[in-house]
PDB file of C-alpha atoms in Angstrom:
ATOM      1  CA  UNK V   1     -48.438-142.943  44.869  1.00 56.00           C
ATOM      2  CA  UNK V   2     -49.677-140.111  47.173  1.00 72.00           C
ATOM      3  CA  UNK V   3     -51.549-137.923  45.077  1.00 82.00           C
ATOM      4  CA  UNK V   4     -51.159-135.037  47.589  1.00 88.00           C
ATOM      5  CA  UNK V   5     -47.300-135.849  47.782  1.00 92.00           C
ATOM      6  CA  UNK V   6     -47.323-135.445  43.973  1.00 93.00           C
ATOM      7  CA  UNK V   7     -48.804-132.206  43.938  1.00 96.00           C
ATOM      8  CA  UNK V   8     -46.951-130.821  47.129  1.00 97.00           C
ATOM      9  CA  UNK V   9     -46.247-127.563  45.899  1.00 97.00           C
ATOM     10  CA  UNK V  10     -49.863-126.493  46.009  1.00 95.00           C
ATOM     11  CA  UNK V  11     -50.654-129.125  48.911  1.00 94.00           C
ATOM     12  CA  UNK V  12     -47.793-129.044  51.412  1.00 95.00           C
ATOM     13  CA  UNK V  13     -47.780-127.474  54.723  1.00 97.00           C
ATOM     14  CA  UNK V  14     -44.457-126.614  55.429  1.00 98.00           C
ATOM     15  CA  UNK V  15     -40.822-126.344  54.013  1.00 98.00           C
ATOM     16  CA  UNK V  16     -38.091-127.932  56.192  1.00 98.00           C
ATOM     17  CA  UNK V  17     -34.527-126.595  55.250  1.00 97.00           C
ATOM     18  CA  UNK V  18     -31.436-128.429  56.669  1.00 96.00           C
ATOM     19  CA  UNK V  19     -28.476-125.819  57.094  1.00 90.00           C
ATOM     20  CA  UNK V  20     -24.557-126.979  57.038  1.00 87.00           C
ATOM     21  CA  UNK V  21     -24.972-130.144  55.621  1.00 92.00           C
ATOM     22  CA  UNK V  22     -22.122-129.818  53.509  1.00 90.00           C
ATOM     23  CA  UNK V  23     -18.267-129.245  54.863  1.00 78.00           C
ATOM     24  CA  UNK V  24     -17.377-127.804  51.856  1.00 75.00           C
ATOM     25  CA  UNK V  25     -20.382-125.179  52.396  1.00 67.00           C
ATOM     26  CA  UNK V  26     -19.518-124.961  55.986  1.00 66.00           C
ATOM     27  CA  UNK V  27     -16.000-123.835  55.297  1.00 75.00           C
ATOM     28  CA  UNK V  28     -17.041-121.301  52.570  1.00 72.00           C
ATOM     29  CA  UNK V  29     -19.129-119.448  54.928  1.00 65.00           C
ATOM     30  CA  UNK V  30     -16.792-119.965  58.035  1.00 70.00           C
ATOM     31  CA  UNK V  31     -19.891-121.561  60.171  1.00 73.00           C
ATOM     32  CA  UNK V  32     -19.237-124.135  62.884  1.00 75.00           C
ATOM     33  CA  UNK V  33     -19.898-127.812  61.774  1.00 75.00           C
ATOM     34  CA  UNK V  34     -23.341-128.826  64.119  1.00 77.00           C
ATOM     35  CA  UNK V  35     -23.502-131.965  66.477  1.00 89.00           C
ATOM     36  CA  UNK V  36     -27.037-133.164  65.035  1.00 93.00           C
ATOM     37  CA  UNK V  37     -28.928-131.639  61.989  1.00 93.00           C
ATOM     38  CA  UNK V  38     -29.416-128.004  62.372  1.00 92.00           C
ATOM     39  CA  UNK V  39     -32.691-126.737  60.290  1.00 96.00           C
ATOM     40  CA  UNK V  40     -34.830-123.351  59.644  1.00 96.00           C
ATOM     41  CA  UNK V  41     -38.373-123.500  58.457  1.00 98.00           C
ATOM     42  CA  UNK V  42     -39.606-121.605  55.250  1.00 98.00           C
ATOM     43  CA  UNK V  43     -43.054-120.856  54.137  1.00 98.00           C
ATOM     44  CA  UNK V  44     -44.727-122.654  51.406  1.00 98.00           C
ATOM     45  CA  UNK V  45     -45.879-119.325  49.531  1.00 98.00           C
ATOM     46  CA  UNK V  46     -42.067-119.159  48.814  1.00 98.00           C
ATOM     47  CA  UNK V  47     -42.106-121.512  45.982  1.00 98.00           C
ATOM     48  CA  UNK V  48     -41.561-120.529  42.304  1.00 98.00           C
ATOM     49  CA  UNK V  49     -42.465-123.260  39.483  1.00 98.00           C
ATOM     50  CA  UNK V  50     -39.733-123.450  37.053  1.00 97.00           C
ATOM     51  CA  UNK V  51     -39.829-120.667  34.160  1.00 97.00           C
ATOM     52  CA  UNK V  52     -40.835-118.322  36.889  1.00 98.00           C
ATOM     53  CA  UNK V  53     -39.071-114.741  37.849  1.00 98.00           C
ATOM     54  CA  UNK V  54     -37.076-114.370  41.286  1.00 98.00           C
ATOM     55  CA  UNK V  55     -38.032-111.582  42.741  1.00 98.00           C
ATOM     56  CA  UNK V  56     -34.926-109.638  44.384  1.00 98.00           C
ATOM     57  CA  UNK V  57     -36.012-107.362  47.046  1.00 98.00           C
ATOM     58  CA  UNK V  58     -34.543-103.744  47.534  1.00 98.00           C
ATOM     59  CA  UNK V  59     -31.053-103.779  49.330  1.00 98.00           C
ATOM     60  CA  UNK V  60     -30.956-107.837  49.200  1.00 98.00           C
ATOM     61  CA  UNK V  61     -27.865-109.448  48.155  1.00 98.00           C
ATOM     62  CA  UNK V  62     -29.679-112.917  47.143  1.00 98.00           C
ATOM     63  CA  UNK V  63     -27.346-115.881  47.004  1.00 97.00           C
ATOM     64  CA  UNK V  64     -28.496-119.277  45.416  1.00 97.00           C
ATOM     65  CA  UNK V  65     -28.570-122.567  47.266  1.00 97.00           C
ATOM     66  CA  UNK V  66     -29.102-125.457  45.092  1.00 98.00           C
ATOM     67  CA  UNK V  67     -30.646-128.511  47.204  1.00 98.00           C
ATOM     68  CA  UNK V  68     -32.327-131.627  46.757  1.00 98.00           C
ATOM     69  CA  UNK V  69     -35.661-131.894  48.565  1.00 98.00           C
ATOM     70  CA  UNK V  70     -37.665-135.014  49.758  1.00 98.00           C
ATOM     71  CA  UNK V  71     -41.304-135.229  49.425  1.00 98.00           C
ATOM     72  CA  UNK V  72     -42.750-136.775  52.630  1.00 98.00           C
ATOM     73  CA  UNK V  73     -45.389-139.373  51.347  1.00 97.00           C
ATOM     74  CA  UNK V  74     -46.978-140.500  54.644  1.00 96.00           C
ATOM     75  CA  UNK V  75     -46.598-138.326  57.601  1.00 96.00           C
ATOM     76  CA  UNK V  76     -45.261-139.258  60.946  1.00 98.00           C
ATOM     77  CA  UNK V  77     -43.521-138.665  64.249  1.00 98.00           C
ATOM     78  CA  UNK V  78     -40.792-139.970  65.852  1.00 98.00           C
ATOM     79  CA  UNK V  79     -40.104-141.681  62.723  1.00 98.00           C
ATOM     80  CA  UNK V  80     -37.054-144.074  63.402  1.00 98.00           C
ATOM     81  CA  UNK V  81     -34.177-144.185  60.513  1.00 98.00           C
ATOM     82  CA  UNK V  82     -35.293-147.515  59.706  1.00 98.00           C
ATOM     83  CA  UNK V  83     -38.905-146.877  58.856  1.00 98.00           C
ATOM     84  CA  UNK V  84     -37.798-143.629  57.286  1.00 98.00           C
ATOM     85  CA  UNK V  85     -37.699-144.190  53.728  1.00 97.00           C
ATOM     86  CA  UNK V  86     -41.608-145.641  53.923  1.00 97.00           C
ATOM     87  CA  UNK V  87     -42.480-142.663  54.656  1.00 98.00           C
ATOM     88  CA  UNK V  88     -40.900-140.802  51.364  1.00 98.00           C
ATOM     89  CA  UNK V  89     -42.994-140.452  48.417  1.00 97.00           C
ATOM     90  CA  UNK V  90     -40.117-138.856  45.740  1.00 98.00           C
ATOM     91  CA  UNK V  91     -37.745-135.926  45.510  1.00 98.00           C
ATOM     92  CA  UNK V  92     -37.361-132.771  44.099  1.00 98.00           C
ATOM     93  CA  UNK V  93     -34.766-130.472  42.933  1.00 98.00           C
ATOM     94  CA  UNK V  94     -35.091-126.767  44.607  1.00 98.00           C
ATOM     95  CA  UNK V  95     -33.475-123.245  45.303  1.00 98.00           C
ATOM     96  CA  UNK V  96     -32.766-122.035  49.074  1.00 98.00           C
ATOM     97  CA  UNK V  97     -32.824-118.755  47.871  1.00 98.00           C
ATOM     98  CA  UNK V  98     -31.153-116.930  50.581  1.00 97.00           C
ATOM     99  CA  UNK V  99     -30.516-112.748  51.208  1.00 97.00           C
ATOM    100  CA  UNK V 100     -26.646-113.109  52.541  1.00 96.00           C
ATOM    101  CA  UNK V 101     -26.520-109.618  53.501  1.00 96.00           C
ATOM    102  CA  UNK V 102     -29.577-110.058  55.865  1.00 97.00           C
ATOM    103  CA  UNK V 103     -28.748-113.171  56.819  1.00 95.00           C
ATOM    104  CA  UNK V 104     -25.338-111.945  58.299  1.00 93.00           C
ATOM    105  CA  UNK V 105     -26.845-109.145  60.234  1.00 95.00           C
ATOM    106  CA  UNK V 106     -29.031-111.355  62.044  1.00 94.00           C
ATOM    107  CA  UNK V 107     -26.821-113.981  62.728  1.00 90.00           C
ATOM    108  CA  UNK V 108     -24.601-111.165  64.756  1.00 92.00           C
ATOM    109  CA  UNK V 109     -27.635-110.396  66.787  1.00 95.00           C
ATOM    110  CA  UNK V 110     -28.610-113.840  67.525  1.00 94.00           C
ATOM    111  CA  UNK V 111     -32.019-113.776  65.530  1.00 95.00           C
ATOM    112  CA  UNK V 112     -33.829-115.070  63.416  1.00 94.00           C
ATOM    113  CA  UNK V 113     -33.635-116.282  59.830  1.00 93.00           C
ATOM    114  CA  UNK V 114     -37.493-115.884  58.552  1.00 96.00           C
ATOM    115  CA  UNK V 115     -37.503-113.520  56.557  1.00 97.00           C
ATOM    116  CA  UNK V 116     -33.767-114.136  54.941  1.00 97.00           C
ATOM    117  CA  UNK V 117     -35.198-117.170  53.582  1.00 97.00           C
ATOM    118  CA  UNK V 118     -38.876-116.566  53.669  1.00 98.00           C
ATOM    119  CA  UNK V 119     -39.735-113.827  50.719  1.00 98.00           C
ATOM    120  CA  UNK V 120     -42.170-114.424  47.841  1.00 98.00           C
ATOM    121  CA  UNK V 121     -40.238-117.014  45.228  1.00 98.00           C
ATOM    122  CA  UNK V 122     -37.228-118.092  47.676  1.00 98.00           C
ATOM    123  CA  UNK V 123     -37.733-121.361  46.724  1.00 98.00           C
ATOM    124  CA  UNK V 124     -37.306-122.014  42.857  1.00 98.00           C
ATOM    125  CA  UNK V 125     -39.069-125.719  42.578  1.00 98.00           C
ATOM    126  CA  UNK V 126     -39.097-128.476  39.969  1.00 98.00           C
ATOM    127  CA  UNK V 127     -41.040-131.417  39.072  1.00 97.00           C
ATOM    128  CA  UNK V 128     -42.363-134.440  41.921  1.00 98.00           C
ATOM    129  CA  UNK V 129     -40.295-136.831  41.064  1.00 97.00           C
ATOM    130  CA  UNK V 130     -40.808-140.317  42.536  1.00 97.00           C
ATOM    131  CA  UNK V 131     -39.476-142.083  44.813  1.00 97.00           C
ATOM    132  CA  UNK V 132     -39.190-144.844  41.871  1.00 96.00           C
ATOM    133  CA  UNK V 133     -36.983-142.956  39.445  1.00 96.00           C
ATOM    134  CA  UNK V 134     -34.305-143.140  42.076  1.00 97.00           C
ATOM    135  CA  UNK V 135     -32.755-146.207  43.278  1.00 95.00           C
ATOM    136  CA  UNK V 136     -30.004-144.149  45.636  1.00 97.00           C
ATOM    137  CA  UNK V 137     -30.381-140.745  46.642  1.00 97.00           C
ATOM    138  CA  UNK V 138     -26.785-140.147  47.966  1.00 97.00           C
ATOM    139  CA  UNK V 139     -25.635-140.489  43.939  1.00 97.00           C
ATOM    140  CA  UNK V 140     -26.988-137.788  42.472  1.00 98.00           C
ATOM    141  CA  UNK V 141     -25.773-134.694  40.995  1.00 97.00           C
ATOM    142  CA  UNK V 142     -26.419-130.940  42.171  1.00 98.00           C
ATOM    143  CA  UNK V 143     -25.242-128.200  39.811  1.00 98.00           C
ATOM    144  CA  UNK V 144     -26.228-124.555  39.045  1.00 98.00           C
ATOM    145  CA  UNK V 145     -25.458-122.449  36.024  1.00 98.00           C
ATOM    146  CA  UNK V 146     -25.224-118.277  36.146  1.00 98.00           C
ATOM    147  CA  UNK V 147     -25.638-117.399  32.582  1.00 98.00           C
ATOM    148  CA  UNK V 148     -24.172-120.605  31.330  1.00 98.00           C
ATOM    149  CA  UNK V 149     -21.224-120.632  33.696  1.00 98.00           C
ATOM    150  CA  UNK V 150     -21.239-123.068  36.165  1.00 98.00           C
ATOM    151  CA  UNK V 151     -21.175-121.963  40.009  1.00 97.00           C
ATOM    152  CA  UNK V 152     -22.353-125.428  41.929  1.00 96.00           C
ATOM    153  CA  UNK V 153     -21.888-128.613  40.818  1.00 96.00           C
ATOM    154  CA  UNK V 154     -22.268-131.330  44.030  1.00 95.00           C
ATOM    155  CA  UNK V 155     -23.165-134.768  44.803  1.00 95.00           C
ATOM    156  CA  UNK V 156     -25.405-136.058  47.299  1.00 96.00           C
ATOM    157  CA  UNK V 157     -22.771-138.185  48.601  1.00 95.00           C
ATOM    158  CA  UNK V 158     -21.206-135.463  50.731  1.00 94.00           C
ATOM    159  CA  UNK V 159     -24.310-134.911  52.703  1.00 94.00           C
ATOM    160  CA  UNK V 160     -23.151-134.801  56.651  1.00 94.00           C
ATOM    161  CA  UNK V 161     -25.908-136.361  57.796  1.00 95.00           C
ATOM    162  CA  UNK V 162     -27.885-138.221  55.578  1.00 96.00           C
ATOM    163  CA  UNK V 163     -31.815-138.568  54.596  1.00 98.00           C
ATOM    164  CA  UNK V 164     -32.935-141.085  57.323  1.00 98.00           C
ATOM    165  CA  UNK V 165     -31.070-139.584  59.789  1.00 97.00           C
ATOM    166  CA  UNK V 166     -33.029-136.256  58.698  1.00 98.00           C
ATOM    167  CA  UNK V 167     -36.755-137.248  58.851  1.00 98.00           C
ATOM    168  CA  UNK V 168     -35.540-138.889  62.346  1.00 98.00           C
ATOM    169  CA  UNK V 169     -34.133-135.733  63.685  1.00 98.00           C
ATOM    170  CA  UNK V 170     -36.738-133.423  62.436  1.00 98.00           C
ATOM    171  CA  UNK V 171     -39.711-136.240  63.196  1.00 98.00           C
ATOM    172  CA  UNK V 172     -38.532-135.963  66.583  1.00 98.00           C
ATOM    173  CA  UNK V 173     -38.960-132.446  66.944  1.00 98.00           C
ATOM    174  CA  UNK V 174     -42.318-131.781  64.784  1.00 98.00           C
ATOM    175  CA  UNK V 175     -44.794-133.893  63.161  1.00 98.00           C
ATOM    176  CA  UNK V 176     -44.269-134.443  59.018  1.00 98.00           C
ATOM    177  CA  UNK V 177     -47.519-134.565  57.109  1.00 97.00           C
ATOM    178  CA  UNK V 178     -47.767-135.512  53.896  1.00 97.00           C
ATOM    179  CA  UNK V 179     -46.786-133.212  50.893  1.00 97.00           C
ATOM    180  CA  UNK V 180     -43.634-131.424  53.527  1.00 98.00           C
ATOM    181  CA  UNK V 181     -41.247-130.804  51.632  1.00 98.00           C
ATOM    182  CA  UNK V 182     -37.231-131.292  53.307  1.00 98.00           C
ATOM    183  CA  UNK V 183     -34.449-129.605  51.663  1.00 98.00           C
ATOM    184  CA  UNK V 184     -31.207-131.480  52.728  1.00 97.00           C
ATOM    185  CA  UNK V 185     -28.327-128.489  52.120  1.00 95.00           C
ATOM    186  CA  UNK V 186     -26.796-127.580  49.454  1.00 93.00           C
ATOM    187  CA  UNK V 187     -23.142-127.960  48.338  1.00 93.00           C
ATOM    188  CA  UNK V 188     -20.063-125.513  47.885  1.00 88.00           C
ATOM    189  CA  UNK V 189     -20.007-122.634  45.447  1.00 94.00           C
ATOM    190  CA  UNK V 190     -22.880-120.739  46.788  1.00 95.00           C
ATOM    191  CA  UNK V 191     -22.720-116.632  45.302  1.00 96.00           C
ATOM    192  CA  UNK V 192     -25.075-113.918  44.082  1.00 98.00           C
ATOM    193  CA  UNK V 193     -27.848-114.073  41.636  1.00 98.00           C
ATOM    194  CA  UNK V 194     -28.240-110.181  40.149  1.00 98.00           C
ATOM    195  CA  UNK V 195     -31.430-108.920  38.453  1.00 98.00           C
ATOM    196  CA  UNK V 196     -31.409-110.048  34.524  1.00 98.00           C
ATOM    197  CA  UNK V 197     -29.178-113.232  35.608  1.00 98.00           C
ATOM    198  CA  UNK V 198     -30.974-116.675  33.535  1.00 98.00           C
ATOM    199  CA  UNK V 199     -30.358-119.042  36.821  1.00 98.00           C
ATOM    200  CA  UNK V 200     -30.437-123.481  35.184  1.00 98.00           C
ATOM    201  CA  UNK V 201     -29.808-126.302  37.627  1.00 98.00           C
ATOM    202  CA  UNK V 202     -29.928-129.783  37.365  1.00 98.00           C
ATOM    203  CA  UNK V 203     -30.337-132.597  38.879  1.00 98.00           C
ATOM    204  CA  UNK V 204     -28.862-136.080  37.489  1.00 98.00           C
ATOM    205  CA  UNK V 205     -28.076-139.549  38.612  1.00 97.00           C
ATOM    206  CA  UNK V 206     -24.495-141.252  38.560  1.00 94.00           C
ATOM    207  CA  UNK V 207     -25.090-142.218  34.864  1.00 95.00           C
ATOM    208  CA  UNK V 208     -25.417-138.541  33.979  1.00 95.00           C
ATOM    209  CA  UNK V 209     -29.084-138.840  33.483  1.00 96.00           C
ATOM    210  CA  UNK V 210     -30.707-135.479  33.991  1.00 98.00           C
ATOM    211  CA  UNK V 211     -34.249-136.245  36.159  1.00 98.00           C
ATOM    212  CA  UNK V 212     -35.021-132.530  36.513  1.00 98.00           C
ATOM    213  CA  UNK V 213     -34.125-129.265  35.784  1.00 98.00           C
ATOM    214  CA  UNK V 214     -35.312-126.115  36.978  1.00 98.00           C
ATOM    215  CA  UNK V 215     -34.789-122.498  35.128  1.00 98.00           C
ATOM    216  CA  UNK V 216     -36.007-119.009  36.381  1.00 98.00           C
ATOM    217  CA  UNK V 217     -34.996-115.597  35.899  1.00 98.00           C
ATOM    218  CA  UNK V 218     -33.513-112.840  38.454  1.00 98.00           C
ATOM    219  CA  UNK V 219     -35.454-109.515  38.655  1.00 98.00           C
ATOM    220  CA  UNK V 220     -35.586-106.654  40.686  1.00 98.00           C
ATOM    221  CA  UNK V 221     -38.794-106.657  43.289  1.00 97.00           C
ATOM    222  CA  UNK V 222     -39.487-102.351  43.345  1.00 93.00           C
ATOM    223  CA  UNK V 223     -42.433-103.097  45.976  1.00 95.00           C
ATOM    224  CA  UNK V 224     -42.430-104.673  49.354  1.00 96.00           C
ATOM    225  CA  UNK V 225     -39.417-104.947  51.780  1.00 97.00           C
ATOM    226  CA  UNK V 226     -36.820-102.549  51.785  1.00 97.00           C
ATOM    227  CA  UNK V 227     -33.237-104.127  53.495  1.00 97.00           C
ATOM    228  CA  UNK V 228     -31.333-100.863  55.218  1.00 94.00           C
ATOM    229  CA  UNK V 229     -28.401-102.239  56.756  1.00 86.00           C
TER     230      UNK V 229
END
C-alpha cells in the first residue's frame, strides 16, 4: 500500500470535487443534468480530521455535502476506465462543505466557485480506508445526521457517472498524483449546518457494516471573510 496515499490528508496535492452526480441532488437544487462529469477543485488546507470544529464564516449559509472520496494510489494521465481502478489506493468518507448563499450569487454572475467551497475546514475527512476493505464501491451507504436526525442517507449506486469513468474524465484534463483525493457527489437531502449543530456521517457497506464515520462540530468563524450579499 502507498504510504503517501495512506496519509493523503497531510500528503495530497489537490482535492477534485465532482458536482451533479446525483439526479436526486440535481433536482433539489434545480441544476441542469451535465453531458460528461462536471468538477470544481478545492484546496487541501480545507480538510478537517474528524472531532474537529467547522468553522462558519460571517454571513455564510453553509450546507453539508456528504461524499465518498477516492484516494488516488499511483498517479497518471489519460488514465483509460479500464486501467482505472490500478490506480486507486482506498476511499474515504468526506464533507463538501459548501456556502449556498455564496454559491448562488456567483453562479448568477457566471463565476467562480473557489472560495464557496474553498474556506479553512470545508472538507470534514475520515480515515484512509483501503482499497481492500471494499470489494464494490457502488454499494455503499452515505448518510448524515443533524443532531441525531437524519438529513442524507444515499447509496453509491445512484452515482451518474461512475468511478472509472471519473479518473478517465478528470485524467484527461489534469494529471492525478498520488495522495489526490476525488470526491464523487453527494446524494439528496443536502441543508444547513448552524453554529452549535453536532454534524455524524457514516459510511457502510450493503451488509450495514459501518467502515467510517466522521463527527465534527458547527461554530461560528468571528475572523476572516465577511459574505455581504
Amino acid at each position: 500500500m502507498s504510504v503517501l496515499a495512506a496519509q493523503f490528508v497531510r500528503q495530497g496535492k489537490k482535492i477534485v470535487a465532482i458536482g451533479r452526480n446525483y439526479s436526486e441532488h440535481i433536482k433539489e437544487l434545480n441544476n441542469a443534468r451535465t453531458k460528461e462529469p462536471f468538477f470544481f477543485l478545492k484546496p487541501t488546507t480545507s480538510y478537517l480530521p474528524t472531532g474537529g470544529n467547522l468553522e462558519i464564516p460571517r454571513g455564510v449559509v453553509a450546507h453539508h455535502e456528504v461524499e465518498l472520496g477516492l484516494v488516488i494510489g499511483k498517479g497518471g494521465r489519460d488514465i483509460s476506465q479500464d486501467d482505472a481502478e490500478s490506480h486507486i489506493a482506498g476511499y474515504a468518507l468526506a464533507v463538501d462543505m459548501t456556502a449556498r448563499n455564496m454559491q448562488d450569487e456567483v453562479k448568477k454572475k457566471g463565476l467562480p466557485w473557489s472560495a464557496v467551497k474553498g474556506f479553512d475546514t470545508f472538507t470534514p475527512i475520515g480515515s484512509f480506508i483501503p482499497k481492500s476493505s471494499i470489494s464494490d464501491a457502488h454499494n455503499l451507504s452515505l448518510s448524515l445526521k443533524i443532531n441525531g436526525a437524519i438529513k442524507q442517507n444515499g447509496t453509491t449506486g445512484d452515482m451518474i457517472f461512475r468511478i472509472p469513468r471519473l479518473i478517465e474524465h478528470v485524467s484527461s484534463i489534469m494529471t492525478l498524483e498520488e495522495g489526490d483525493l476525488i470526491l464523487t457527489g453527494t446524494p439528496s437531502g443536502v441543508g444547513p449546518v448552524n453554529p452549535g449543530d453536532s454534524i455524524e456521517c457514516a459510511l457502510a457497506d450493503s451488509t450495514g457494516k459501518v467502515l467510517d464515520e466522521v463527527k465534527f462540530t458547527a461554530v461560528s468563524r468571528d475572523a476572516g471573510y465577511q459574505f455581504k450579499p
